[in-house]
Amino acid sequence: MKRLLTTKHLVLALLILCVLLLCAANLFVGSVAIPMGEVCGILLGQEGAEESCRYIVLEARLPQMLTALLAGAALSVSGLMLQTLFRNPLAGPDVFGINAGAALAVAIVMLLFGGTIATTSFAMAGRMAMLVAAMAGATAVMALLLLFARFVRSHTLLLIVGIMVGYLASSLIALLNFFATAEGVKSYWVWGMGNFAGVGTAQLPLFASILLITLAASLFMAKPLNLLLLGTTYAANLGVRVARVRNLLLLLTGVLTAVVTAHCGPISFIGLAVPHLARLLFRTDDHRMLLPVSMLLGGGVALLCCLVCYLPGRGALLPLNAVTPLVGAPVVIYVILRKHGV
């Protein structure tokens, strides 16, 4: 037991070190080459740096790094809680239609209304309209799932409802794309590929505050999540209010996913794969460890994907959702093969 504890502490220390190095790498690497010494000087507040370099580091790279760290943590914790709640290794934020709800709302604004939300009292256009639409779409699906949760006691049936909502949203998006202009389809495609660079310094405080508060609340769900591993009947016999816990877990995952999707677009595989990576690394199902480790590991994976997007160089930037499957898909395949003893 002592050796196992020491090994886990060593792995945790290495994980923290890797995340710190990835944070630094995301500040040093980008489409514009800036010397490492100059980046350090800008971060330390030293004078003499070019204004353009200062803007890139403080207004672009630093917010993007913090956004990736928080978004990766939020999606990973969402995936972990959903996988435990539904006892399904393939459960994730995108499976329950929350991403699809946000994507449908953005598609309506971009493809049907030309990127503008307007009423008799106010009007929004461009990025703000997309942000409001994505948040509204994700929140609507989350509310729908919570409504069904009041009448559907079976976790499996609720999972099927979420999947069907996702299919319905995807079908409507396909119809909107069919009738939209080429420019609108291209703009929607760009948003759908995901991007951590969309949260600026003005939006970062609110974005970070909501995610940090919700992530902190998620840590208090460790005990009921551990009891749910034993089965809903056993958990209920031990005093867990299963329906209440399920609704609270859906609310937490809904908020985390909605905020990330609204600001960064629908990001695939991080919420699905990272919880499995956490279990493989630490060989435990104890959520007192899995929850904080998933946050840390999810942030690290998001930072790694963000960094890989810049690696081709020459000013080229790969779409985020073209990189996340390279990390997530092998993990999911390995888990499925291991589960079936292949």
mmCIF file of C-alpha atoms in Angstrom:
data_model
loop_
_atom_site.group_PDB
_atom_site.id
_atom_site.type_symbol
_atom_site.label_atom_id
_atom_site.label_comp_id
_atom_site.label_asym_id
_atom_site.label_seq_id
_atom_site.Cartn_x
_atom_site.Cartn_y
_atom_site.Cartn_z
ATOM 1 C CA MET A 1 0.000 0.000 0.000
ATOM 2 C CA LYS A 2 2.821 2.397 0.872
ATOM 3 C CA ARG A 3 4.603 1.676 -2.429
ATOM 4 C CA LEU A 4 1.351 2.164 -4.354
ATOM 5 C CA LEU A 5 0.762 5.472 -2.576
ATOM 6 C CA THR A 6 4.280 6.617 -3.403
ATOM 7 C CA THR A 7 3.847 5.649 -7.067
ATOM 8 C CA LYS A 8 0.610 7.622 -7.302
ATOM 9 C CA HIS A 9 2.271 10.649 -5.742
ATOM 10 C CA LEU A 10 5.135 10.384 -8.231
ATOM 11 C CA VAL A 11 2.745 10.138 -11.193
ATOM 12 C CA LEU A 12 0.775 13.114 -9.850
ATOM 13 C CA ALA A 13 3.954 15.184 -9.468
ATOM 14 C CA LEU A 14 5.021 14.329 -13.034
ATOM 15 C CA LEU A 15 1.556 15.203 -14.297
ATOM 16 C CA ILE A 16 1.654 18.603 -12.597
ATOM 17 C CA LEU A 17 5.122 19.221 -14.052
ATOM 18 C CA CYS A 18 3.932 18.279 -17.555
ATOM 19 C CA VAL A 19 0.950 20.630 -17.297
ATOM 20 C CA LEU A 20 3.211 23.492 -16.173
ATOM 21 C CA LEU A 21 5.583 22.825 -19.080
ATOM 22 C CA LEU A 22 2.657 22.756 -21.514
ATOM 23 C CA CYS A 23 1.422 26.074 -20.099
ATOM 24 C CA ALA A 24 4.851 27.581 -20.725
ATOM 25 C CA ALA A 25 5.082 26.046 -24.213
ATOM 26 C CA ASN A 26 1.728 27.570 -25.180
ATOM 27 C CA LEU A 27 3.092 30.991 -24.246
ATOM 28 C CA PHE A 28 6.321 30.531 -26.227
ATOM 29 C CA VAL A 29 4.946 28.806 -29.357
ATOM 30 C CA GLY A 30 2.649 30.448 -31.869
ATOM 31 C CA SER A 31 2.197 31.493 -35.459
ATOM 32 C CA VAL A 32 4.468 34.502 -34.772
ATOM 33 C CA ALA A 33 8.006 33.748 -33.568
ATOM 34 C CA ILE A 34 8.831 35.699 -30.386
ATOM 35 C CA PRO A 35 12.121 35.041 -28.515
ATOM 36 C CA MET A 36 11.692 33.190 -25.230
ATOM 37 C CA GLY A 37 13.517 35.906 -23.298
ATOM 38 C CA GLU A 38 11.196 38.562 -24.668
ATOM 39 C CA VAL A 39 8.117 36.518 -23.724
ATOM 40 C CA CYS A 40 9.438 36.142 -20.166
ATOM 41 C CA GLY A 41 10.139 39.871 -20.000
ATOM 42 C CA ILE A 42 6.617 40.715 -21.127
ATOM 43 C CA LEU A 43 5.097 38.361 -18.543
ATOM 44 C CA LEU A 44 7.257 39.916 -15.813
ATOM 45 C CA GLY A 45 6.138 43.406 -16.818
ATOM 46 C CA GLN A 46 9.493 44.618 -18.108
ATOM 47 C CA GLU A 47 9.574 47.586 -20.460
ATOM 48 C CA GLY A 48 11.224 47.716 -23.886
ATOM 49 C CA ALA A 49 9.292 45.005 -25.711
ATOM 50 C CA GLU A 50 7.562 45.785 -28.994
ATOM 51 C CA GLU A 51 3.915 46.685 -28.589
ATOM 52 C CA SER A 52 2.874 44.065 -31.143
ATOM 53 C CA CYS A 53 4.718 41.312 -29.234
ATOM 54 C CA ARG A 54 3.234 42.497 -25.950
ATOM 55 C CA TYR A 55 -0.239 42.356 -27.470
ATOM 56 C CA ILE A 56 0.294 38.836 -28.839
ATOM 57 C CA VAL A 57 1.538 37.458 -25.511
ATOM 58 C CA LEU A 58 -0.871 39.215 -23.135
ATOM 59 C CA GLU A 59 -3.975 39.532 -25.287
ATOM 60 C CA ALA A 60 -3.774 36.320 -27.357
ATOM 61 C CA ARG A 61 -1.484 33.593 -26.004
ATOM 62 C CA LEU A 62 -2.105 34.050 -22.276
ATOM 63 C CA PRO A 63 -5.940 34.074 -22.542
ATOM 64 C CA GLN A 64 -5.794 31.128 -24.959
ATOM 65 C CA MET A 65 -3.609 29.132 -22.573
ATOM 66 C CA LEU A 66 -5.933 29.802 -19.611
ATOM 67 C CA THR A 67 -8.992 29.033 -21.738
ATOM 68 C CA ALA A 68 -7.564 25.695 -22.887
ATOM 69 C CA LEU A 69 -6.624 24.785 -19.306
ATOM 70 C CA LEU A 70 -10.092 25.541 -17.934
ATOM 71 C CA ALA A 71 -12.040 24.144 -20.897
ATOM 72 C CA GLY A 72 -10.097 20.873 -20.843
ATOM 73 C CA ALA A 73 -10.711 20.509 -17.104
ATOM 74 C CA ALA A 74 -14.423 21.261 -17.488
ATOM 75 C CA LEU A 75 -15.003 18.803 -20.338
ATOM 76 C CA SER A 76 -13.032 16.043 -18.592
ATOM 77 C CA VAL A 77 -14.937 16.371 -15.335
ATOM 78 C CA SER A 78 -18.222 16.404 -17.267
ATOM 79 C CA GLY A 79 -17.255 13.181 -19.025
ATOM 80 C CA LEU A 80 -16.194 11.510 -15.783
ATOM 81 C CA MET A 81 -19.427 12.344 -13.983
ATOM 82 C CA LEU A 82 -21.589 11.221 -16.906
ATOM 83 C CA GLN A 83 -19.682 7.932 -17.302
ATOM 84 C CA THR A 84 -20.159 7.170 -13.617
ATOM 85 C CA LEU A 85 -23.789 8.269 -13.493
ATOM 86 C CA PHE A 86 -24.824 6.185 -16.518
ATOM 87 C CA ARG A 87 -22.290 3.396 -15.919
ATOM 88 C CA ASN A 88 -21.308 3.706 -19.562
ATOM 89 C CA PRO A 89 -17.659 4.110 -20.654
ATOM 90 C CA LEU A 90 -18.755 5.860 -23.860
ATOM 91 C CA ALA A 91 -20.841 8.555 -22.142
ATOM 92 C CA GLY A 92 -19.630 12.103 -22.648
ATOM 93 C CA PRO A 93 -20.843 15.709 -22.906
ATOM 94 C CA ASP A 94 -21.419 15.441 -26.650
ATOM 95 C CA VAL A 95 -23.436 12.218 -26.311
ATOM 96 C CA PHE A 96 -26.273 13.956 -24.444
ATOM 97 C CA GLY A 97 -26.963 16.501 -27.153
ATOM 98 C CA ILE A 98 -25.710 19.519 -25.194
ATOM 99 C CA ASN A 99 -23.069 20.239 -27.820
ATOM 100 C CA ALA A 100 -25.640 19.569 -30.531
ATOM 101 C CA GLY A 101 -28.077 22.031 -28.951
ATOM 102 C CA ALA A 102 -25.439 24.747 -28.953
ATOM 103 C CA ALA A 103 -24.443 23.888 -32.533
ATOM 104 C CA LEU A 104 -28.073 24.041 -33.704
ATOM 105 C CA ALA A 105 -28.617 27.452 -32.121
ATOM 106 C CA VAL A 106 -25.448 28.804 -33.729
ATOM 107 C CA ALA A 107 -26.476 27.293 -37.073
ATOM 108 C CA ILE A 108 -29.856 29.048 -36.871
ATOM 109 C CA VAL A 109 -28.175 32.404 -36.170
ATOM 110 C CA MET A 110 -25.421 32.020 -38.765
ATOM 111 C CA LEU A 111 -27.203 30.188 -41.569
ATOM 112 C CA LEU A 112 -30.773 31.407 -41.182
ATOM 113 C CA PHE A 113 -30.410 34.952 -39.828
ATOM 114 C CA GLY A 114 -27.039 35.868 -41.284
ATOM 115 C CA GLY A 115 -25.176 36.004 -37.967
ATOM 116 C CA THR A 116 -27.551 38.478 -36.282
ATOM 117 C CA ILE A 117 -29.970 38.253 -33.370
ATOM 118 C CA ALA A 118 -32.421 41.127 -33.528
ATOM 119 C CA THR A 119 -35.664 42.076 -31.781
ATOM 120 C CA THR A 120 -37.601 45.293 -31.417
ATOM 121 C CA SER A 121 -35.565 46.245 -28.344
ATOM 122 C CA PHE A 122 -32.018 45.080 -29.107
ATOM 123 C CA ALA A 123 -29.748 43.649 -31.769
ATOM 124 C CA MET A 124 -26.554 41.599 -31.631
ATOM 125 C CA ALA A 125 -24.296 40.585 -34.473
ATOM 126 C CA GLY A 126 -21.119 38.614 -35.059
ATOM 127 C CA ARG A 127 -19.377 36.845 -32.211
ATOM 128 C CA MET A 128 -21.722 38.109 -29.485
ATOM 129 C CA ALA A 129 -24.743 36.740 -31.346
ATOM 130 C CA MET A 130 -23.009 33.349 -31.746
ATOM 131 C CA LEU A 131 -22.064 33.301 -28.058
ATOM 132 C CA VAL A 132 -25.581 34.061 -26.869
ATOM 133 C CA ALA A 133 -27.071 31.539 -29.305
ATOM 134 C CA ALA A 134 -24.690 28.751 -28.249
ATOM 135 C CA MET A 135 -25.366 29.355 -24.570
ATOM 136 C CA ALA A 136 -29.113 29.426 -25.169
ATOM 137 C CA GLY A 137 -29.037 26.216 -27.233
ATOM 138 C CA ALA A 138 -26.936 24.292 -24.725
ATOM 139 C CA THR A 139 -29.045 25.555 -21.817
ATOM 140 C CA ALA A 140 -32.269 24.564 -23.600
ATOM 141 C CA VAL A 141 -31.070 20.979 -24.073
ATOM 142 C CA MET A 142 -29.864 20.852 -20.468
ATOM 143 C CA ALA A 143 -33.292 22.051 -19.276
ATOM 144 C CA LEU A 144 -34.985 19.465 -21.486
ATOM 145 C CA LEU A 145 -32.871 16.679 -19.998
ATOM 146 C CA LEU A 146 -33.620 17.869 -16.463
ATOM 147 C CA LEU A 147 -37.328 17.893 -17.332
ATOM 148 C CA PHE A 148 -37.164 14.324 -18.639
ATOM 149 C CA ALA A 149 -35.163 13.324 -15.569
ATOM 150 C CA ARG A 150 -38.187 14.161 -13.401
ATOM 151 C CA PHE A 151 -40.320 11.558 -15.199
ATOM 152 C CA VAL A 152 -37.771 9.011 -16.454
ATOM 153 C CA ARG A 153 -36.183 6.974 -13.702
ATOM 154 C CA SER A 154 -34.088 4.757 -15.956
ATOM 155 C CA HIS A 155 -30.566 6.054 -16.667
ATOM 156 C CA THR A 156 -30.562 4.107 -19.944
ATOM 157 C CA LEU A 157 -33.764 5.757 -21.178
ATOM 158 C CA LEU A 158 -32.403 9.186 -20.267
ATOM 159 C CA LEU A 159 -29.226 8.398 -22.185
ATOM 160 C CA ILE A 160 -31.313 7.417 -25.222
ATOM 161 C CA VAL A 161 -33.258 10.700 -24.953
ATOM 162 C CA GLY A 162 -29.992 12.649 -25.022
ATOM 163 C CA ILE A 163 -28.749 10.726 -28.049
ATOM 164 C CA MET A 164 -32.028 11.295 -29.902
ATOM 165 C CA VAL A 165 -31.869 15.020 -29.143
ATOM 166 C CA GLY A 166 -28.385 15.044 -30.662
ATOM 167 C CA TYR A 167 -29.602 13.240 -33.803
ATOM 168 C CA LEU A 168 -32.540 15.627 -34.164
ATOM 169 C CA ALA A 169 -30.263 18.660 -33.837
ATOM 170 C CA SER A 170 -27.806 17.205 -36.366
ATOM 171 C CA SER A 171 -30.628 16.616 -38.837
ATOM 172 C CA LEU A 172 -31.853 20.201 -38.548
ATOM 173 C CA ILE A 173 -28.278 21.494 -38.940
ATOM 174 C CA ALA A 174 -27.903 19.445 -42.141
ATOM 175 C CA LEU A 175 -31.101 20.996 -43.540
ATOM 176 C CA LEU A 176 -29.898 24.507 -42.669
ATOM 177 C CA ASN A 177 -26.562 23.830 -44.372
ATOM 178 C CA PHE A 178 -28.336 22.589 -47.484
ATOM 179 C CA PHE A 179 -30.285 25.825 -47.926
ATOM 180 C CA ALA A 180 -27.547 28.210 -46.711
ATOM 181 C CA THR A 181 -25.079 30.210 -48.770
ATOM 182 C CA ALA A 182 -21.533 28.963 -49.346
ATOM 183 C CA GLU A 183 -20.149 31.756 -47.150
ATOM 184 C CA GLY A 184 -22.503 30.869 -44.307
ATOM 185 C CA VAL A 185 -21.632 27.171 -44.510
ATOM 186 C CA LYS A 186 -17.912 27.990 -44.409
ATOM 187 C CA SER A 187 -18.316 30.273 -41.382
ATOM 188 C CA TYR A 188 -20.323 27.626 -39.537
ATOM 189 C CA TRP A 189 -17.762 24.957 -40.414
ATOM 190 C CA VAL A 190 -14.973 27.103 -38.961
ATOM 191 C CA TRP A 191 -16.906 27.554 -35.701
ATOM 192 C CA GLY A 192 -17.681 23.832 -35.545
ATOM 193 C CA MET A 193 -13.987 22.895 -35.638
ATOM 194 C CA GLY A 194 -13.466 24.426 -32.182
ATOM 195 C CA ASN A 195 -11.066 27.106 -31.052
ATOM 196 C CA PHE A 196 -9.550 28.081 -27.698
ATOM 197 C CA ALA A 197 -8.563 31.507 -29.023
ATOM 198 C CA GLY A 198 -12.084 32.918 -28.957
ATOM 199 C CA VAL A 199 -12.027 34.030 -25.302
ATOM 200 C CA GLY A 200 -10.384 37.422 -24.986
ATOM 201 C CA THR A 201 -9.260 39.283 -21.897
ATOM 202 C CA ALA A 202 -12.678 40.944 -21.614
ATOM 203 C CA GLN A 203 -14.590 37.622 -21.554
ATOM 204 C CA LEU A 204 -12.015 35.618 -19.579
ATOM 205 C CA PRO A 205 -12.998 36.742 -16.026
ATOM 206 C CA LEU A 206 -16.638 35.665 -16.430
ATOM 207 C CA PHE A 207 -15.671 32.493 -18.323
ATOM 208 C CA ALA A 208 -13.138 31.508 -15.651
ATOM 209 C CA SER A 209 -15.391 32.417 -12.721
ATOM 210 C CA ILE A 210 -18.300 30.249 -13.878
ATOM 211 C CA LEU A 211 -16.066 27.263 -14.647
ATOM 212 C CA LEU A 212 -14.037 27.506 -11.421
ATOM 213 C CA ILE A 213 -17.167 27.723 -9.252
ATOM 214 C CA THR A 214 -18.798 24.783 -11.054
ATOM 215 C CA LEU A 215 -15.600 22.707 -10.934
ATOM 216 C CA ALA A 216 -15.312 23.382 -7.190
ATOM 217 C CA ALA A 217 -18.922 22.261 -6.727
ATOM 218 C CA SER A 218 -18.147 19.093 -8.704
ATOM 219 C CA LEU A 219 -15.495 18.101 -6.162
ATOM 220 C CA PHE A 220 -18.216 17.777 -3.524
ATOM 221 C CA MET A 221 -19.877 15.077 -5.650
ATOM 222 C CA ALA A 222 -17.046 12.593 -5.039
ATOM 223 C CA LYS A 223 -18.840 10.672 -2.269
ATOM 224 C CA PRO A 224 -22.190 10.157 -4.076
ATOM 225 C CA LEU A 225 -20.316 9.247 -7.262
ATOM 226 C CA ASN A 226 -18.370 6.580 -5.365
ATOM 227 C CA LEU A 227 -21.623 5.191 -3.978
ATOM 228 C CA LEU A 228 -23.251 5.170 -7.427
ATOM 229 C CA LEU A 229 -20.483 2.826 -8.565
ATOM 230 C CA LEU A 230 -22.051 0.218 -6.282
ATOM 231 C CA GLY A 231 -25.392 0.520 -8.075
ATOM 232 C CA THR A 232 -28.393 2.793 -7.632
ATOM 233 C CA THR A 233 -30.227 0.376 -5.336
ATOM 234 C CA TYR A 234 -27.273 -0.031 -2.989
ATOM 235 C CA ALA A 235 -26.609 3.720 -3.066
ATOM 236 C CA ALA A 236 -30.250 4.434 -2.183
ATOM 237 C CA ASN A 237 -30.040 1.988 0.736
ATOM 238 C CA LEU A 238 -27.022 3.949 2.003
ATOM 239 C CA GLY A 239 -29.024 7.166 2.043
ATOM 240 C CA VAL A 240 -28.200 8.624 -1.384
ATOM 241 C CA ARG A 241 -31.114 10.442 -2.998
ATOM 242 C CA VAL A 242 -30.450 9.050 -6.452
ATOM 243 C CA ALA A 243 -32.880 11.261 -8.372
ATOM 244 C CA ARG A 244 -31.597 14.408 -6.645
ATOM 245 C CA VAL A 245 -27.970 13.450 -7.255
ATOM 246 C CA ARG A 246 -28.705 12.649 -10.907
ATOM 247 C CA ASN A 247 -30.344 16.037 -11.453
ATOM 248 C CA LEU A 248 -27.461 17.821 -9.750
ATOM 249 C CA LEU A 249 -24.908 15.945 -11.860
ATOM 250 C CA LEU A 250 -26.825 16.782 -15.044
ATOM 251 C CA LEU A 251 -26.958 20.433 -13.973
ATOM 252 C CA LEU A 252 -23.212 20.591 -13.280
ATOM 253 C CA THR A 253 -22.241 18.845 -16.514
ATOM 254 C CA GLY A 254 -24.728 20.972 -18.434
ATOM 255 C CA VAL A 255 -23.280 24.238 -17.128
ATOM 256 C CA LEU A 256 -19.685 23.148 -17.741
ATOM 257 C CA THR A 257 -20.413 21.942 -21.265
ATOM 258 C CA ALA A 258 -22.629 24.890 -22.172
ATOM 259 C CA VAL A 259 -20.077 27.496 -21.114
ATOM 260 C CA VAL A 260 -17.205 25.766 -22.929
ATOM 261 C CA THR A 261 -19.206 25.102 -26.092
ATOM 262 C CA ALA A 262 -20.550 28.638 -26.227
ATOM 263 C CA HIS A 263 -17.070 30.146 -26.010
ATOM 264 C CA CYS A 264 -14.916 27.543 -27.774
ATOM 265 C CA GLY A 265 -17.249 25.620 -30.063
ATOM 266 C CA PRO A 266 -18.130 21.901 -29.863
ATOM 267 C CA ILE A 267 -14.873 20.197 -28.833
ATOM 268 C CA SER A 268 -14.777 16.439 -29.342
ATOM 269 C CA PHE A 269 -13.134 13.530 -27.510
ATOM 270 C CA ILE A 270 -11.586 15.374 -24.528
ATOM 271 C CA GLY A 271 -14.581 14.726 -22.274
ATOM 272 C CA LEU A 272 -14.820 11.147 -23.503
ATOM 273 C CA ALA A 273 -11.169 10.057 -23.397
ATOM 274 C CA VAL A 274 -9.538 11.896 -20.486
ATOM 275 C CA PRO A 275 -11.481 10.132 -17.673
ATOM 276 C CA HIS A 276 -10.234 6.803 -19.051
ATOM 277 C CA LEU A 277 -6.671 8.153 -19.135
ATOM 278 C CA ALA A 278 -7.037 9.163 -15.484
ATOM 279 C CA ARG A 279 -8.226 5.679 -14.510
ATOM 280 C CA LEU A 280 -5.413 4.019 -16.481
ATOM 281 C CA LEU A 281 -2.707 6.231 -14.952
ATOM 282 C CA PHE A 282 -3.843 5.985 -11.320
ATOM 283 C CA ARG A 283 -5.610 2.589 -11.414
ATOM 284 C CA THR A 284 -8.436 3.711 -9.167
ATOM 285 C CA ASP A 285 -12.185 4.341 -9.305
ATOM 286 C CA ASP A 286 -12.131 6.615 -6.260
ATOM 287 C CA HIS A 287 -13.599 9.937 -7.356
ATOM 288 C CA ARG A 288 -11.830 11.771 -4.548
ATOM 289 C CA MET A 289 -8.746 11.298 -6.700
ATOM 290 C CA LEU A 290 -10.296 10.955 -10.156
ATOM 291 C CA LEU A 291 -12.091 14.322 -10.089
ATOM 292 C CA PRO A 292 -9.018 16.527 -9.423
ATOM 293 C CA VAL A 293 -6.787 14.328 -11.593
ATOM 294 C CA SER A 294 -9.272 14.535 -14.488
ATOM 295 C CA MET A 295 -9.267 18.329 -14.168
ATOM 296 C CA LEU A 296 -5.488 18.424 -14.289
ATOM 297 C CA LEU A 297 -5.151 15.842 -17.052
ATOM 298 C CA GLY A 298 -7.942 17.395 -19.115
ATOM 299 C CA GLY A 299 -6.257 20.778 -18.952
ATOM 300 C CA GLY A 300 -2.973 19.180 -20.001
ATOM 301 C CA VAL A 301 -4.518 17.341 -22.951
ATOM 302 C CA ALA A 302 -6.259 20.528 -24.119
ATOM 303 C CA LEU A 303 -2.961 22.435 -23.891
ATOM 304 C CA LEU A 304 -1.201 19.671 -25.832
ATOM 305 C CA CYS A 305 -3.839 19.752 -28.589
ATOM 306 C CA CYS A 306 -3.624 23.533 -28.714
ATOM 307 C CA LEU A 307 0.155 23.295 -29.074
ATOM 308 C CA VAL A 308 -0.013 20.650 -31.807
ATOM 309 C CA CYS A 309 -2.243 22.988 -33.832
ATOM 310 C CA TYR A 310 0.775 25.298 -34.261
ATOM 311 C CA LEU A 311 3.477 22.677 -34.849
ATOM 312 C CA PRO A 312 3.284 22.575 -38.663
ATOM 313 C CA GLY A 313 4.696 26.128 -38.660
ATOM 314 C CA ARG A 314 4.761 28.597 -41.548
ATOM 315 C CA GLY A 315 1.857 30.436 -39.974
ATOM 316 C CA ALA A 316 -0.502 27.490 -40.514
ATOM 317 C CA LEU A 317 -3.033 26.646 -37.808
ATOM 318 C CA LEU A 318 -4.729 23.251 -37.730
ATOM 319 C CA PRO A 319 -8.401 23.085 -36.636
ATOM 320 C CA LEU A 320 -8.698 21.974 -33.016
ATOM 321 C CA ASN A 321 -11.206 19.197 -33.730
ATOM 322 C CA ALA A 322 -8.798 17.794 -36.322
ATOM 323 C CA VAL A 323 -6.267 17.252 -33.509
ATOM 324 C CA THR A 324 -8.370 16.109 -30.520
ATOM 325 C CA PRO A 325 -9.380 12.778 -32.165
ATOM 326 C CA LEU A 326 -5.677 11.951 -32.615
ATOM 327 C CA VAL A 327 -5.397 11.953 -28.820
ATOM 328 C CA GLY A 328 -8.851 10.708 -27.852
ATOM 329 C CA ALA A 329 -9.683 8.028 -30.409
ATOM 330 C CA PRO A 330 -6.750 5.676 -29.568
ATOM 331 C CA VAL A 331 -7.672 5.872 -25.871
ATOM 332 C CA VAL A 332 -11.318 5.001 -26.525
ATOM 333 C CA ILE A 333 -10.354 2.117 -28.841
ATOM 334 C CA TYR A 334 -7.942 0.774 -26.214
ATOM 335 C CA VAL A 335 -10.611 0.942 -23.490
ATOM 336 C CA ILE A 336 -13.161 -0.888 -25.662
ATOM 337 C CA LEU A 337 -10.667 -3.620 -26.607
ATOM 338 C CA ARG A 338 -9.518 -4.009 -23.001
ATOM 339 C CA LYS A 339 -13.112 -4.219 -21.753
ATOM 340 C CA HIS A 340 -13.815 -7.081 -24.155
ATOM 341 C CA GLY A 341 -10.515 -8.817 -23.383
ATOM 342 C CA VAL A 342 -8.998 -8.352 -26.849
#
